[in-house]
Amino acid sequence: MKKIVIAATLFSVACLLVVAQTKKPVQKTADSPAASIERGRGVYQRECLSCHQADGGGVPHMNPPLAGSTDVVGVDKKKIIGIVLHGMTDRIPLDDEYYSNNMASHANLTNQQIADVLSFVRNSFGNKADVVTLAEVAAVRVGKKK
Amino acid sequence: MIKRCIFLFIVTTVSFFVRANDNTYNDSTINAGLKLPKGFVAIKAANSIGQARHIAITSNGIVYVKSAKAINGKATYVLKDVDGNGNLSIVSSFDNKGGTGVAIKGGYLYTSTNNDIYRYKLNKNNEIVDTNAAEKIVEGLINRGEHNTKSIVLDNVGNIYVNIGAYSNSCQEKDRVRGSKGMSPCPILDSAGGIWMFKADKLHQTYKDGIRYATGLRNIVGLDWNQQTNSLFVMQHGRDQLFQNWPQYFDSVQGAELPAECMYELHKGSNCGWPYIYYNHLIHKKIVAPEYGGDGKIEGGKEYQEPLMVFPGHLAPNALLFYTGNQFPDKYKNGAFIAFHGSWNRAPLPQAGYMVAFVPFKNGKPLGEWEVFADGFSGKEVVTSTRGAAHRPCGLAQGPDGSLYVTDDSKGTIYKISFTGN
């Protein structure tokens, strides 16, 4: 009896492993949108969460929300790629509100990390938009390199 | 008829349960949702007073409030308890420039925007003589967004003190960039990162007319003139991002807890050490900032002033008030109330603050530890994102009857806290 149980357990574990292994590459190839968004979550937690907060809600009057931001889900992705690369101290109204803090440049991140984190914020906190690709980030970085 | 009776019966029963539920699950009706020491009560004396920052109350109970933003072109509010039941009604509102500071002294109302300081003459009833006749007494103070609010307070010999916050977190070559070094000496300190003193009655003063009274203060929002010691007390907003920008030296728990939010007593020439050092309240030491070669352990800055009281990191003290009234129990007399706006830089840990603390004082010195006086402004047990806090304490004032008023710049609520002994 015991043996049967163990065998059954082993079998199901093996099945799960096989399923997991076969499933992964199908759903998330290295450059699939889902994989990029998932990697972006980690970048967000490390680089952005302290200011823009866990729910993307920002800090009133200080750091703008990314949740529901017009620019974040905008068609013109160059703008937000530029903000991550060069930081932002413009003090222009964002969705009709001013924010007082300085956003630092994150030029130390790789193009892939920037694509990932922006894909994440464009698809989190209720936002929905197409992902940002490596090529799109590379174009902005080259175009604006100091 | 019967149908109608049944309908009414259902409506009343349902509304009864809804009400009962409201009270059980949300006791926002009791003491305006605040947790207070025994014997104290609170009400929401007013709501929606713009983004109410600081507040000042005259000896005859006229309440002046400054809003961070002009709402419908008005950023200074005049309120009064018209019915004598504690509720404040708006008597008038004016001034299209938002700001933080408001103070009353010597027959004048002083207000500040993020660049300038104004004053208005008051009549013998403490009413503004002419709201269109604002006199600009100080102009052209640095405003670069970050830490740009100007808090004001006056002494008893005709001077006005203004905070000019540093437009930087820690005077890095690149503000808030991970690993960026501190500038040495920090050039910001020439025009910001301290308290400046001006004449309260001279018009159109600029930097050259004032003196840098105290330096090495990153950003002060809460400040008060202590009448017992006849000196200026301030609450510093300590630096951010020890963990985010220096992960090689700090973990996320240290980053949330450090550095201390410090209370200082200032005199002419005081230097509190920003950006070179910060205060670690867990080991009671001044520590060299990582931007200036520190590693979270190296001590430094013997020449810099010691704080008088220390609080956990990032709670954001936005108002300080020495209590001189007779209404509260003896322990509160001459002690300090501090309104904590609540944190944002404690993530990934939960945010904290959103309360009013109290520090007992004796002979002008803190006596013992600080304690939470009024809590529950956020309306939540745990705040994980700053915007989730329903109310954020920002200003404090004492009413003529000795009640304590607390403003909230999130919803413009003004709380009145009184002692009844029951």
Coordinates of C-alpha atoms in Angstrom, one line a residue:
Chain A
M1 CA 0.0 0.0 0.0
K2 CA 2.7 2.4 1.1
K3 CA 4.7 1.7 -2.0
I4 CA 1.7 2.5 -4.2
V5 CA 1.2 5.8 -2.5
I6 CA 4.8 6.7 -2.9
A7 CA 4.8 5.6 -6.5
A8 CA 1.6 7.6 -7.1
T9 CA 3.1 10.7 -5.5
L10 CA 6.3 10.4 -7.4
F11 CA 4.4 9.9 -10.6
S12 CA 2.3 13.1 -10.0
V13 CA 5.3 15.1 -9.1
A14 CA 7.0 13.9 -12.2
C15 CA 3.9 14.8 -14.2
L16 CA 3.9 18.3 -12.7
L17 CA 7.5 18.8 -13.5
V18 CA 7.0 17.8 -17.1
V19 CA 4.0 20.0 -17.4
A20 CA 5.9 22.9 -15.8
Q21 CA 8.8 22.4 -18.1
T22 CA 6.9 22.1 -21.2
K23 CA 4.6 24.9 -20.3
K24 CA 7.2 27.5 -19.5
P25 CA 8.9 27.9 -22.8
V26 CA 5.6 28.0 -24.6
Q27 CA 4.2 30.8 -22.5
K28 CA 7.3 32.8 -21.7
T29 CA 10.1 32.8 -24.1
A30 CA 12.8 35.2 -23.1
D31 CA 11.3 38.1 -25.1
S32 CA 7.6 37.3 -24.7
P33 CA 5.5 40.1 -23.3
A34 CA 4.5 38.1 -20.3
A35 CA 8.2 37.3 -19.4
S36 CA 9.2 41.0 -19.8
I37 CA 6.4 42.2 -17.6
E38 CA 7.3 39.6 -15.0
R39 CA 11.0 40.6 -14.9
G40 CA 9.8 44.2 -14.8
R41 CA 8.0 43.6 -11.5
G42 CA 11.4 42.9 -9.9
V43 CA 13.0 46.0 -11.4
Y44 CA 10.0 48.0 -10.2
Q45 CA 10.3 46.8 -6.6
R46 CA 14.0 47.6 -6.5
E47 CA 14.1 50.8 -8.4
C48 CA 10.7 52.5 -8.4
L49 CA 8.5 51.3 -5.6
S50 CA 9.9 53.5 -2.9
C51 CA 8.7 56.6 -4.7
H52 CA 5.8 55.4 -6.8
Q53 CA 4.6 53.0 -4.0
A54 CA 3.4 49.4 -4.0
D55 CA 0.1 50.2 -5.7
G56 CA 1.6 52.6 -8.3
G57 CA -0.3 55.3 -6.5
G58 CA 2.6 57.6 -5.9
V59 CA 2.7 60.1 -3.0
P60 CA 0.3 63.0 -3.1
H61 CA 1.9 66.2 -4.3
M62 CA 5.3 64.6 -4.2
N63 CA 5.7 61.6 -6.6
P64 CA 3.1 61.1 -9.3
P65 CA 0.9 58.0 -9.6
L66 CA 1.8 55.7 -12.4
A67 CA -1.6 54.0 -11.9
G68 CA -4.0 55.7 -14.3
S69 CA -1.4 58.1 -15.7
T70 CA -2.0 59.3 -19.2
D71 CA 1.7 59.4 -20.0
V72 CA 2.4 55.9 -18.7
V73 CA -0.1 54.2 -21.0
G74 CA 0.4 56.7 -23.8
V75 CA 1.1 55.8 -27.4
D76 CA 4.3 57.9 -27.4
K77 CA 6.5 55.5 -25.4
K78 CA 9.6 57.7 -26.1
K79 CA 8.5 60.1 -23.4
I80 CA 8.4 57.6 -20.5
I81 CA 11.6 55.9 -21.7
G82 CA 13.3 59.3 -21.6
I83 CA 12.0 59.9 -18.1
V84 CA 13.5 56.6 -16.8
L85 CA 16.8 57.3 -18.7
H86 CA 17.2 60.9 -17.8
G87 CA 15.1 61.4 -14.7
M88 CA 12.6 64.2 -14.4
T89 CA 12.6 67.5 -12.6
D90 CA 10.3 69.4 -15.0
R91 CA 7.6 70.5 -12.5
I92 CA 5.0 70.5 -15.2
P93 CA 1.5 69.4 -14.4
L94 CA 1.0 65.6 -14.8
D95 CA -2.7 64.9 -15.3
D96 CA -3.3 68.4 -13.8
E97 CA -1.3 68.0 -10.6
Y98 CA 2.2 69.2 -9.7
Y99 CA 4.8 67.0 -8.0
S100 CA 7.6 68.4 -5.9
N101 CA 10.2 65.6 -5.8
N102 CA 13.1 65.0 -8.1
M103 CA 13.1 61.7 -10.1
A104 CA 16.6 60.5 -10.5
S105 CA 18.0 59.3 -13.8
H106 CA 18.1 55.5 -14.1
A107 CA 20.5 55.4 -17.0
N108 CA 22.5 52.7 -15.1
L109 CA 19.7 50.2 -15.9
T110 CA 20.2 48.1 -19.1
N111 CA 17.9 48.7 -22.0
Q112 CA 16.3 45.4 -21.3
Q113 CA 15.6 46.3 -17.7
I114 CA 14.0 49.6 -18.8
A115 CA 11.9 47.8 -21.4
D116 CA 10.8 45.3 -18.7
V117 CA 10.0 47.9 -16.0
L118 CA 8.0 50.1 -18.4
S119 CA 6.2 47.0 -19.7
F120 CA 5.3 46.2 -16.1
V121 CA 4.0 49.6 -15.2
R122 CA 2.0 49.8 -18.5
N123 CA 0.3 46.5 -17.4
S124 CA -0.1 46.9 -13.7
F125 CA -2.1 48.9 -11.2
G126 CA -5.1 48.8 -13.6
N127 CA -3.1 50.1 -16.5
K128 CA -3.3 48.3 -19.9
A129 CA -1.1 49.0 -22.9
D130 CA 1.3 47.3 -25.2
V131 CA 4.8 46.5 -23.9
V132 CA 7.9 48.5 -24.5
T133 CA 10.5 46.7 -26.5
L134 CA 14.3 46.5 -26.3
A135 CA 14.6 48.2 -29.7
E136 CA 12.3 51.1 -28.5
V137 CA 14.5 51.8 -25.5
A138 CA 17.7 51.5 -27.5
A139 CA 16.4 54.0 -30.0
V140 CA 15.8 56.6 -27.3
R141 CA 19.1 56.0 -25.5
V142 CA 21.2 56.4 -28.7
G143 CA 19.1 59.3 -29.9
K144 CA 19.6 61.3 -26.6
K145 CA 23.0 60.1 -25.5
K146 CA 25.0 62.9 -23.9
Chain B
M1 CA -52.3 50.2 3.1
I2 CA -51.0 46.9 4.5
K3 CA -48.5 46.8 1.6
R4 CA -47.4 50.3 2.5
C5 CA -47.0 49.4 6.2
I6 CA -44.9 46.4 5.3
F7 CA -42.8 48.5 2.9
L8 CA -42.2 51.1 5.6
F9 CA -41.4 48.4 8.1
I10 CA -38.8 47.0 5.8
V11 CA -37.3 50.4 5.1
T12 CA -37.0 51.3 8.7
T13 CA -35.6 48.0 9.7
V14 CA -33.1 48.0 6.9
S15 CA -31.9 51.5 7.7
F16 CA -31.7 50.6 11.3
F17 CA -29.4 47.8 10.5
V18 CA -27.3 49.8 8.1
R19 CA -26.9 52.4 10.8
A20 CA -26.1 49.9 13.5
N21 CA -23.5 48.3 11.1
D22 CA -22.0 51.7 10.4
N23 CA -21.4 52.2 14.1
T24 CA -20.0 48.8 14.7
Y25 CA -17.7 48.5 11.8
N26 CA -16.6 52.1 11.5
D27 CA -16.5 54.2 14.6
S28 CA -15.6 57.3 12.7
T29 CA -18.5 59.0 14.5
I30 CA -16.7 58.6 17.8
N31 CA -14.1 61.2 18.4
A32 CA -14.0 61.8 14.6
G33 CA -12.3 58.4 14.2
L34 CA -9.3 59.3 16.4
K35 CA -7.8 57.3 19.2
L36 CA -7.1 59.7 22.1
P37 CA -5.9 59.4 25.7
K38 CA -8.7 59.0 28.3
G39 CA -10.7 62.1 29.0
F40 CA -10.1 63.7 25.5
V41 CA -12.7 64.1 22.8
A42 CA -12.5 65.2 19.2
I43 CA -14.7 66.5 16.5
K44 CA -14.2 67.4 12.9
A45 CA -14.7 71.1 13.2
A46 CA -14.5 71.7 9.5
N47 CA -14.1 69.7 6.3
S48 CA -12.8 70.5 2.8
I49 CA -10.8 73.5 3.8
G50 CA -8.6 73.3 0.6
Q51 CA -5.4 71.5 1.3
A52 CA -5.1 72.9 4.8
R53 CA -1.5 73.2 5.8
H54 CA -0.7 75.5 8.8
I55 CA -3.2 77.1 11.0
A56 CA -3.2 80.1 13.4
I57 CA -5.9 81.2 15.9
T58 CA -6.3 84.6 17.4
S59 CA -7.0 85.2 21.1
N60 CA -10.7 85.9 20.2
G61 CA -11.0 82.6 18.2
I62 CA -10.6 83.7 14.6
V63 CA -9.0 80.8 12.7
Y64 CA -6.7 81.4 9.8
V65 CA -5.7 78.5 7.6
K66 CA -3.3 78.4 4.6
S67 CA -4.0 75.9 1.8
A68 CA -1.2 74.4 -0.3
K69 CA -3.2 75.2 -3.4
A70 CA -5.7 77.9 -4.2
I71 CA -9.1 76.3 -4.6
N72 CA -11.4 78.4 -6.8
G73 CA -8.7 81.1 -6.5
K74 CA -8.6 81.1 -2.7
A75 CA -5.8 79.8 -0.6
T76 CA -6.2 81.6 2.8
Y77 CA -9.3 80.8 4.8
V78 CA -10.9 82.7 7.7
L79 CA -13.1 80.5 9.9
K80 CA -15.1 81.1 13.1
D81 CA -17.1 79.0 15.5
V82 CA -20.2 81.1 14.8
D83 CA -22.7 78.9 16.8
G84 CA -20.5 78.2 19.7
N85 CA -20.8 74.5 19.2
G86 CA -17.3 73.9 18.0
N87 CA -18.0 73.7 14.3
L88 CA -16.1 76.2 12.3
S89 CA -17.7 78.0 9.4
I90 CA -15.9 79.8 6.6
V91 CA -16.3 83.5 7.2
S92 CA -14.2 84.4 4.1
S93 CA -11.5 83.2 1.8
F94 CA -9.1 85.1 -0.4
D95 CA -5.5 85.0 -1.9
N96 CA -4.9 83.1 -5.1
K97 CA -1.4 81.9 -4.1
G98 CA -1.1 78.5 -2.3
G99 CA 1.5 78.0 0.5
T100 CA 2.1 76.6 4.0
G101 CA 2.9 79.2 6.5
V102 CA 0.6 81.3 8.6
A103 CA 1.3 83.1 11.9
I104 CA -0.2 85.9 14.0
K105 CA 1.9 88.5 15.8
G106 CA 1.7 92.1 16.9
G107 CA -1.5 93.0 15.0
Y108 CA -0.6 91.3 11.7
L109 CA -1.4 88.1 10.0
Y110 CA 1.7 86.6 8.2
T111 CA 1.4 84.1 5.4
S112 CA 3.9 82.4 3.1
T113 CA 3.9 81.0 -0.4
N114 CA 6.7 78.7 -1.6
N115 CA 8.7 81.8 -2.6
D116 CA 7.6 84.8 -0.5
I117 CA 6.2 86.0 2.9
Y118 CA 3.3 88.5 3.1
R119 CA 1.6 90.2 6.0
Y120 CA -1.9 91.7 6.4
K121 CA -2.8 94.4 9.0
L122 CA -5.4 93.2 11.6
N123 CA -8.0 95.5 13.2
K124 CA -8.6 95.4 17.0
N125 CA -11.0 92.5 16.5
N126 CA -8.2 90.5 14.8
E127 CA -9.9 90.8 11.4
I128 CA -8.0 91.6 8.3
V129 CA -8.4 95.2 7.5
D130 CA -8.0 94.8 3.7
T131 CA -7.4 91.5 2.1
N132 CA -6.2 93.3 -1.0
A133 CA -3.5 95.2 0.9
A134 CA -1.0 92.4 1.4
E135 CA 2.5 93.7 2.1
K136 CA 5.3 91.5 0.7
I137 CA 8.0 91.5 3.4
V138 CA 10.3 88.8 2.0
E139 CA 10.6 87.7 -1.6
G140 CA 12.7 85.5 -4.0
L141 CA 13.4 82.6 -1.7
I142 CA 14.6 79.5 -3.4
N143 CA 11.9 77.2 -4.8
R144 CA 13.0 74.3 -6.9
G145 CA 10.2 72.0 -6.1
E146 CA 11.8 69.6 -3.6
H147 CA 11.3 70.8 0.0
N148 CA 10.0 74.1 -1.2
T149 CA 7.4 74.9 1.4
K150 CA 8.2 77.9 3.7
S151 CA 7.2 77.6 7.3
I152 CA 7.2 80.7 9.4
V153 CA 7.3 81.7 13.1
L154 CA 8.0 85.0 14.9
D155 CA 9.9 85.8 18.1
N156 CA 8.9 88.6 20.6
V157 CA 11.4 91.3 19.3
G158 CA 10.3 91.8 15.7
N159 CA 12.0 89.0 13.8
I160 CA 10.4 86.4 11.5
Y161 CA 12.1 83.0 10.9
V162 CA 11.5 81.0 7.8
N163 CA 12.6 77.6 6.7
I164 CA 14.3 77.3 3.4
G165 CA 14.4 73.6 2.7
A166 CA 17.3 72.0 0.8
Y167 CA 16.3 71.2 -2.9
S168 CA 18.0 67.9 -2.5
N169 CA 17.9 64.7 -0.5
S170 CA 21.5 64.5 0.6
C171 CA 23.4 67.0 -1.5
Q172 CA 24.5 64.4 -4.0
E173 CA 26.1 65.4 -7.3
K174 CA 23.0 63.8 -8.8
D175 CA 20.1 64.0 -6.5
R176 CA 18.7 60.6 -5.4
V177 CA 20.8 58.7 -7.9
R178 CA 22.1 55.4 -6.4
G179 CA 25.8 55.7 -5.4
S180 CA 26.1 59.4 -6.4
K181 CA 28.7 61.2 -4.1
G182 CA 28.0 64.2 -1.9
M183 CA 29.2 67.6 -3.0
S184 CA 31.9 69.0 -0.6
P185 CA 31.3 71.5 0.7
C186 CA 27.6 71.3 0.0
P187 CA 26.8 74.4 -2.1
I188 CA 23.1 74.2 -1.3
L189 CA 23.7 75.5 2.2
D190 CA 24.5 79.0 1.0
S191 CA 20.8 79.6 0.1
A192 CA 18.9 76.7 1.6
G193 CA 19.0 73.8 4.1
G194 CA 18.5 76.1 7.1
I195 CA 16.5 78.8 8.9
W196 CA 16.7 82.4 7.8
M197 CA 15.8 85.4 10.0
F198 CA 14.2 88.6 8.6
K199 CA 12.7 91.7 10.0
A200 CA 8.9 91.2 10.5
D201 CA 8.1 94.8 9.5
K202 CA 10.4 95.6 6.6
L203 CA 9.1 95.4 3.1
H204 CA 10.6 93.6 0.1
Q205 CA 13.5 91.9 1.9
T206 CA 15.6 89.4 -0.1
Y207 CA 18.4 87.1 1.0
K208 CA 20.8 90.0 1.4
D209 CA 18.6 91.6 4.1
G210 CA 18.3 88.4 6.1
I211 CA 20.7 86.3 8.0
R212 CA 21.2 82.5 7.9
Y213 CA 20.2 81.9 11.5
A214 CA 20.8 78.1 11.6
T215 CA 22.2 75.7 9.0
G216 CA 22.6 72.0 8.3
L217 CA 18.9 71.4 8.4
R218 CA 17.6 69.5 5.5
N219 CA 14.0 70.5 5.7
I220 CA 11.9 71.9 8.5
V221 CA 8.1 72.1 8.2
G222 CA 7.2 72.1 12.0
L223 CA 8.6 74.9 14.1
D224 CA 7.6 77.0 17.1
W225 CA 8.9 79.7 19.3
N226 CA 9.1 78.4 22.8
Q227 CA 7.9 81.2 25.1
Q228 CA 9.5 79.6 28.2
T229 CA 13.0 79.3 26.8
N230 CA 12.5 82.3 24.4
S231 CA 14.0 80.2 21.6
L232 CA 13.3 78.5 18.3
F233 CA 12.5 74.8 18.2
V234 CA 12.3 72.9 15.0
M235 CA 11.5 69.4 13.7
Q236 CA 13.7 68.2 10.9
H237 CA 12.6 65.9 8.1
G238 CA 15.5 63.4 8.0
R239 CA 17.1 62.2 4.7
D240 CA 15.5 59.5 2.6
Q241 CA 16.7 56.4 0.7
L242 CA 19.5 55.0 2.8
F243 CA 18.5 51.5 1.6
Q244 CA 17.5 52.4 -2.0
N245 CA 20.7 54.3 -2.7
W246 CA 23.2 52.5 -0.5
P247 CA 22.1 48.9 -0.4
Q248 CA 25.7 47.8 0.3
Y249 CA 25.4 49.3 3.8
F250 CA 21.7 49.2 4.7
D251 CA 18.9 46.7 4.5
S252 CA 15.2 47.6 3.9
V253 CA 14.4 47.6 7.7
Q254 CA 17.3 50.0 8.4
G255 CA 16.2 52.1 5.5
A256 CA 12.7 52.3 6.9
E257 CA 13.8 53.1 10.5
L258 CA 16.8 55.4 9.8
P259 CA 17.6 58.1 10.2
A260 CA 15.8 59.7 13.1
E261 CA 13.4 62.6 12.7
C262 CA 15.0 65.1 15.1
M263 CA 13.9 67.9 17.3
Y264 CA 16.4 70.7 17.8
E265 CA 16.5 73.9 19.8
L266 CA 18.2 76.5 17.7
H267 CA 20.3 79.5 18.4
K268 CA 22.0 81.9 16.1
G269 CA 24.8 79.9 14.4
S270 CA 23.4 76.5 15.1
N271 CA 24.5 73.8 12.7
C272 CA 22.7 70.4 12.7
G273 CA 25.0 68.7 10.2
W274 CA 22.9 67.9 7.1
P275 CA 24.0 66.6 4.6
Y276 CA 27.3 65.4 6.2
I277 CA 25.8 63.3 9.0
Y278 CA 22.5 61.8 10.0
Y279 CA 21.3 60.7 13.5
N280 CA 20.8 57.0 14.3
H281 CA 18.3 57.0 17.2
L282 CA 18.7 53.2 17.8
I283 CA 22.3 53.7 19.0
H284 CA 22.1 57.4 19.8
K285 CA 24.9 58.5 17.5
K286 CA 25.7 60.9 14.7
I287 CA 26.7 58.8 11.7
V288 CA 28.6 59.9 8.6
A289 CA 26.3 60.0 5.6
P290 CA 27.2 57.4 2.9
E291 CA 27.4 60.2 0.4
Y292 CA 30.3 61.5 2.4
G293 CA 32.2 58.3 2.9
G294 CA 30.1 56.7 5.6
D295 CA 29.1 53.0 5.8
G296 CA 26.3 53.2 8.3
K297 CA 28.8 52.7 11.2
I298 CA 31.5 55.4 11.1
E299 CA 30.6 58.2 13.6
G300 CA 31.2 61.8 12.9
G301 CA 30.3 65.4 13.2
K302 CA 31.2 66.2 16.9
E303 CA 30.8 69.8 16.0
Y304 CA 27.1 69.4 15.1
Q305 CA 24.3 69.9 17.4
E306 CA 22.6 67.1 19.3
P307 CA 18.9 66.5 18.9
L308 CA 16.7 67.0 22.0
M309 CA 14.2 64.3 21.0
V310 CA 14.3 61.6 18.3
F311 CA 11.5 59.8 16.4
P312 CA 11.5 56.9 14.0
G313 CA 12.5 57.6 10.4
H314 CA 10.4 59.2 7.7
L315 CA 7.3 60.0 9.8
A316 CA 7.5 63.6 8.5
P317 CA 6.9 66.1 11.3
N318 CA 4.9 68.9 9.7
A319 CA 3.9 70.9 12.8
L320 CA 5.2 71.7 16.3
L321 CA 3.3 73.4 19.0
F322 CA 4.2 74.2 22.6
Y323 CA 1.0 73.9 24.7
T324 CA 0.5 76.9 26.9
G325 CA -3.2 76.4 27.6
N326 CA -5.0 75.6 30.8
Q327 CA -7.6 73.1 29.5
F328 CA -5.5 70.0 29.3
P329 CA -4.1 68.2 32.4
D330 CA -0.9 69.6 34.0
K331 CA 1.4 67.1 32.3
Y332 CA 0.7 68.8 28.9
K333 CA 1.6 72.3 30.1
N334 CA 4.6 73.7 28.1
G335 CA 5.0 70.3 26.4
A336 CA 5.4 69.8 22.7
F337 CA 2.7 68.5 20.3
I338 CA 4.1 67.3 16.9
A339 CA 1.9 66.5 13.9
F340 CA 3.3 63.7 11.8
H341 CA 2.2 63.9 8.2
G342 CA 3.1 60.2 7.7
S343 CA 5.7 58.4 5.7
W344 CA 6.3 57.4 2.1
N345 CA 9.9 56.2 2.3
R346 CA 9.4 53.2 4.7
A347 CA 8.4 50.8 1.8
P348 CA 8.7 47.9 1.4
L349 CA 7.7 48.0 5.1
P350 CA 4.3 49.5 5.8
Q351 CA 4.1 53.3 6.1
A352 CA 3.8 55.0 9.5
G353 CA 3.1 58.3 11.2
Y354 CA -0.3 59.9 10.4
M355 CA -0.6 60.9 14.1
V356 CA 0.0 63.6 16.7
A357 CA 2.7 62.9 19.2
F358 CA 3.4 64.6 22.6
V359 CA 6.7 65.2 24.4
P360 CA 6.4 66.4 28.0
F361 CA 8.7 69.3 28.9
K362 CA 10.1 70.7 32.2
N363 CA 12.0 73.9 32.4
G364 CA 12.4 74.0 28.6
K365 CA 13.8 70.5 28.3
P366 CA 12.1 67.3 27.3
L367 CA 11.2 65.1 30.2
G368 CA 11.2 61.5 29.4
E369 CA 10.1 59.9 26.1
W370 CA 7.6 60.9 23.4
E371 CA 4.2 59.2 23.2
V372 CA 1.4 59.0 20.7
F373 CA -1.3 61.5 21.6
A374 CA -3.8 61.3 18.7
D375 CA -3.8 58.4 16.3
G376 CA -6.1 57.0 13.6
F377 CA -6.0 59.8 11.1
S378 CA -5.2 57.4 8.3
G379 CA -8.4 55.4 9.0
K380 CA -6.5 52.2 8.5
E381 CA -4.7 49.7 10.6
V382 CA -2.0 49.3 8.0
V383 CA -1.1 51.9 5.3
T384 CA 0.8 50.2 2.5
S385 CA 0.7 53.2 0.1
T386 CA 0.8 56.8 1.3
R387 CA -2.3 57.8 -0.7
G388 CA -4.2 55.2 1.3
A389 CA -4.2 57.4 4.4
A390 CA -7.5 59.2 4.6
H391 CA -6.2 62.2 6.5
R392 CA -2.6 63.5 7.0
P393 CA -1.9 65.7 10.0
C394 CA -0.1 68.9 8.9
G395 CA -0.8 71.9 11.1
L396 CA -1.4 72.6 14.8
A397 CA -2.9 75.5 16.7
Q398 CA -4.2 76.2 20.2
G399 CA -7.6 77.7 20.5
P400 CA -8.4 80.5 23.1
D401 CA -10.1 77.9 25.3
G402 CA -7.0 75.6 25.3
S403 CA -8.4 73.1 22.7
L404 CA -5.9 71.7 20.2
Y405 CA -6.7 72.1 16.5
V406 CA -5.1 69.7 13.9
T407 CA -5.3 70.3 10.1
D408 CA -5.2 67.7 7.4
D409 CA -3.9 68.6 4.0
S410 CA -5.4 65.5 2.3
K411 CA -9.1 66.3 2.7
G412 CA -8.9 69.7 4.3
T413 CA -10.4 68.5 7.6
I414 CA -9.8 70.5 10.8
Y415 CA -10.0 68.5 14.0
K416 CA -10.7 70.1 17.4
I417 CA -9.4 68.0 20.3
S418 CA -10.6 69.0 23.8
F419 CA -10.2 67.6 27.3
T420 CA -13.4 66.9 29.2
G421 CA -12.1 64.5 31.8
N422 CA -14.9 62.0 31.1

